[in-house]
Structure formats: structure tokens, C-alpha cells
XYZ file of C-alpha atoms in Angstrom:
175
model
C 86.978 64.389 62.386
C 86.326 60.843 61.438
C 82.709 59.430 61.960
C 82.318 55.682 63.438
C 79.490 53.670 61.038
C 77.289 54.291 63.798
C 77.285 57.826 64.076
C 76.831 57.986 60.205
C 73.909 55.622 60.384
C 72.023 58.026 62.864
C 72.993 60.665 60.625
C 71.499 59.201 57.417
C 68.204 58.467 59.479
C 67.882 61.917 61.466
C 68.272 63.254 57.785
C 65.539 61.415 55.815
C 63.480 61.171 58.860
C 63.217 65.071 59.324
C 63.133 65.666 55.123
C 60.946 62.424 54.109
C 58.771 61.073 56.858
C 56.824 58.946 54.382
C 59.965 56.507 54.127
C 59.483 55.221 57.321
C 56.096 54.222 57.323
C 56.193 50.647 56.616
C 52.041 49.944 56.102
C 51.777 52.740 53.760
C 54.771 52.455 51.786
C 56.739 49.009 51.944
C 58.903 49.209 48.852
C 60.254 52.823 49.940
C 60.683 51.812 53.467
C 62.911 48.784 52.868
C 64.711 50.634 49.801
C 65.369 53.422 52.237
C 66.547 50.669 54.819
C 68.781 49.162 52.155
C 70.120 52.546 50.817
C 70.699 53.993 54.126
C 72.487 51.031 55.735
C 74.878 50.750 52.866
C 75.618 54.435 52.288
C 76.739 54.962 55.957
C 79.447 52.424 55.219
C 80.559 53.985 51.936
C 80.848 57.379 53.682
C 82.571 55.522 56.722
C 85.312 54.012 54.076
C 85.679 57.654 51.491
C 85.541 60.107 54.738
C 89.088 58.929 54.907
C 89.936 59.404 51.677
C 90.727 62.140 49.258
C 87.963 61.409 46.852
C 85.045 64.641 46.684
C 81.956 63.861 46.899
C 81.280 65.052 43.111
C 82.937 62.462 41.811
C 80.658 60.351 43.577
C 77.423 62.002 42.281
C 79.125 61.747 38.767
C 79.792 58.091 39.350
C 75.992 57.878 39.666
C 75.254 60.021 36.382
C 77.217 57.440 34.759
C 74.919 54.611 36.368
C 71.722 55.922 34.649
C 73.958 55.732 31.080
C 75.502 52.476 31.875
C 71.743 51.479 32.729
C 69.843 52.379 29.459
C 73.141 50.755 27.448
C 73.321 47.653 29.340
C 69.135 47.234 28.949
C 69.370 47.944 25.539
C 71.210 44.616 24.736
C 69.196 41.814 24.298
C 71.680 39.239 26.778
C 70.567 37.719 30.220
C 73.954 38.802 31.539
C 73.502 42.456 30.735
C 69.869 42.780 31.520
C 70.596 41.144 35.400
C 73.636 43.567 35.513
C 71.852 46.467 34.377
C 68.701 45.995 36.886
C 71.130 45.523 39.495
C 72.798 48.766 39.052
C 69.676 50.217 38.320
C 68.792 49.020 42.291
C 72.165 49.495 43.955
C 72.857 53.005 42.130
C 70.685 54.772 44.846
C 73.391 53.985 47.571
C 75.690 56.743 45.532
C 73.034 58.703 45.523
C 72.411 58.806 49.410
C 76.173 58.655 49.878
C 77.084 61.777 47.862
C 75.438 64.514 49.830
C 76.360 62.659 53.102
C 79.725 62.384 52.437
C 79.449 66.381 51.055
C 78.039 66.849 54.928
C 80.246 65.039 56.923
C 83.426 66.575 55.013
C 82.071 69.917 54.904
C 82.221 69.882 51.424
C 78.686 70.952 50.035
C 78.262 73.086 46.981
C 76.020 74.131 44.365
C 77.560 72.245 41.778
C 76.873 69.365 43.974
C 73.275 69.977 44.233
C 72.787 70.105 40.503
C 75.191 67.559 39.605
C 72.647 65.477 41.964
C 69.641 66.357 40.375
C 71.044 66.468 37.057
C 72.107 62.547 38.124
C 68.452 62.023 39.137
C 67.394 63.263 35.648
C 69.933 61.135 33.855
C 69.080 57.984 35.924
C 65.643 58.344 35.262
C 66.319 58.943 31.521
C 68.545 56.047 31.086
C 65.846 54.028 32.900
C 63.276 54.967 30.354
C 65.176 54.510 27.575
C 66.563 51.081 28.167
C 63.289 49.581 28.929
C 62.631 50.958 25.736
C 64.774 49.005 23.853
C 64.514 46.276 25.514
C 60.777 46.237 24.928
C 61.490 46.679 21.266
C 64.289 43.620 21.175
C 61.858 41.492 23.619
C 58.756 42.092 21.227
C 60.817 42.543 18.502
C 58.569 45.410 17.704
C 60.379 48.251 15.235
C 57.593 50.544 16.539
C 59.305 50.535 20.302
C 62.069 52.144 18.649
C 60.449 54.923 17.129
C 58.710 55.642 20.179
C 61.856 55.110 22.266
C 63.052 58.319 19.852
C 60.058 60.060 20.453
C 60.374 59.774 24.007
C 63.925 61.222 23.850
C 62.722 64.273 21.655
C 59.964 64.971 24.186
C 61.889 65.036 26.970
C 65.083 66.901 25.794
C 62.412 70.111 24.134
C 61.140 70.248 27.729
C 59.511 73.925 27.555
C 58.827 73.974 30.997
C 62.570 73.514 31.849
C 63.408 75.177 28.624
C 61.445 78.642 29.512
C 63.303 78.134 33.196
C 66.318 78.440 31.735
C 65.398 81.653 29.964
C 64.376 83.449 32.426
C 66.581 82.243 34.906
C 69.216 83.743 32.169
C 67.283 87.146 31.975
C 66.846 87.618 35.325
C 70.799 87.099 36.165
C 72.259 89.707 33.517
């Protein structure tokens, strides 16, 4: 069954309305409800166009890993160009992100490799974030010191314990 734009659009608000209430509360938070607006909007046309194709809604959600990764690289380099491109797909990389699960919905084509490829994603995104600004800190200030704590970062937040002892007994538990 193929979904007209504005059957997807009440889809994508039903959705967030019922799971994040918050997002439509304007006074409270602005920024969130107009992101949400923007992300929502867009997404039902992406799902609109890929319902009718043959492309899974993993590869969208992988598409989006890469975003966080193209983020931190294109921040890192110390060009006008490449900083504007990678704040705008540091913006415009949520509309994947609302699109993947939709499109995983309205195909019937959910999974749990989905789910953790998405928050995975979220984790890489947020990551790649970090780490750019990083570097671009250190090139802007042309502070060495940036760097070092740009590595530091990076070591802190791949020997997670919390995660780390999840993992464990998440692993114990299963055999």
C-alpha cells in the first residue's frame, strides 16, 4: 500500500506526539518544536518518494551513521566551505533519522538491527559532533592542547564502563 504525503505527515505527528509531547510545546521549547517541524515535514516526503522503492530502511539509518563521520571530518578542516557543509549536514542529518524508522513502519519492515543501527547512529552522530568541534576549536585557536583533549575525549568515551559492564552481562546472561 502506498501512503499519500499527507497520510505520512499525520503519521510522523501522531508518532512523536504520543512518544515526545515536549516537542510540541512551542513556549517551553522553541528550538525542538521548529526542529521537529522541520524534521517531520521533510521526512514524510522522503518516505513518500523510498516507499516506492526497493531501498530498506537500514540503509537509510546507515546513511545517517555516515553523517556523524562525514560531520567530525568535514569540521575538522579548517575551510569556510567545509565548516558550512558540515553544520549543514550536521542540521539536515536528523531528517534520515526520522525517516528511517518511518519508512521501517510504513513498509513493515522493522527489526532489531534497525533499532540499534539507530541508536548506534545517534551515538556516532553525537561522537562525530564532539569531535569535530574539537578540532576545529584547536585549528580556530590554534591551540595544540584542543588536540590532546580532543584524544582524551575519544579515550573516555570509547572505555565507557557503564556500557562496557552492559555488555558483559548482557553476554553472561545470554549463554
Amino acid at each position: 500500500m502506498l501512503y499519500s504525503i499527507k497520510s505520512l505527515r499525520k503519521q510522523q505527528y501522531d508518532y512523536h506526539k504520543e512518544k515526545f509531547p515536549y516537542l510540541f510545546n512551542f513556549k517551553i521549547n522553541p528550538y525542538s518544536f521548529i526542529k521537529a517541524r522541520f524534521y517531520m515535514e521533510t521526512s514524510a516526503v522522503l518516505v513518500f518518494l523510498l516507499q516506492k522503492t526497493n531501498i530498506k530502511p537500514n540503509v537509510i539509518t546507515i546513511i545517517y551513521c555516515f553523517a556523524g563521520i562525514i560531520t567530525a571530518v568535514l569540521l575538522s578542516i579548517p575551510n569556510k566551505i567545509t565548516i558550512l557543509s558540515a553544520l549543514i549536514i550536521c542540521f539536515t542529518k536528523g531528517i534520515l533519522d526520522w525517516s528511517d524508522g518511518h519508512l521501517a513502519r510504513v513498509t513493515r519492515r522493522t527489526s532489531e538491527t534497525g533499532h540499534i543501527l539507530d541508536s548506534y547512529g545517534a551515538h556516532l552522530n553525537s561522537l562525530g559532533l564532539q569531535i569535530g568541534l574539537g578540532f576545529y576549536i584547536a585549528h580556530s585557536l590554534e591551540e595544540i592542547i584542543f588536540i590532546y583533549l580532543n584524544i582524551l575525549l575519544l579515550f573516555f568515551r570509547i572505555a565507557n564502563t557503564y556500557n562496557f559492564s552492559d555488555q558483559i552481562l548482557f553476554n553472561q546472561k545470554s549463554l
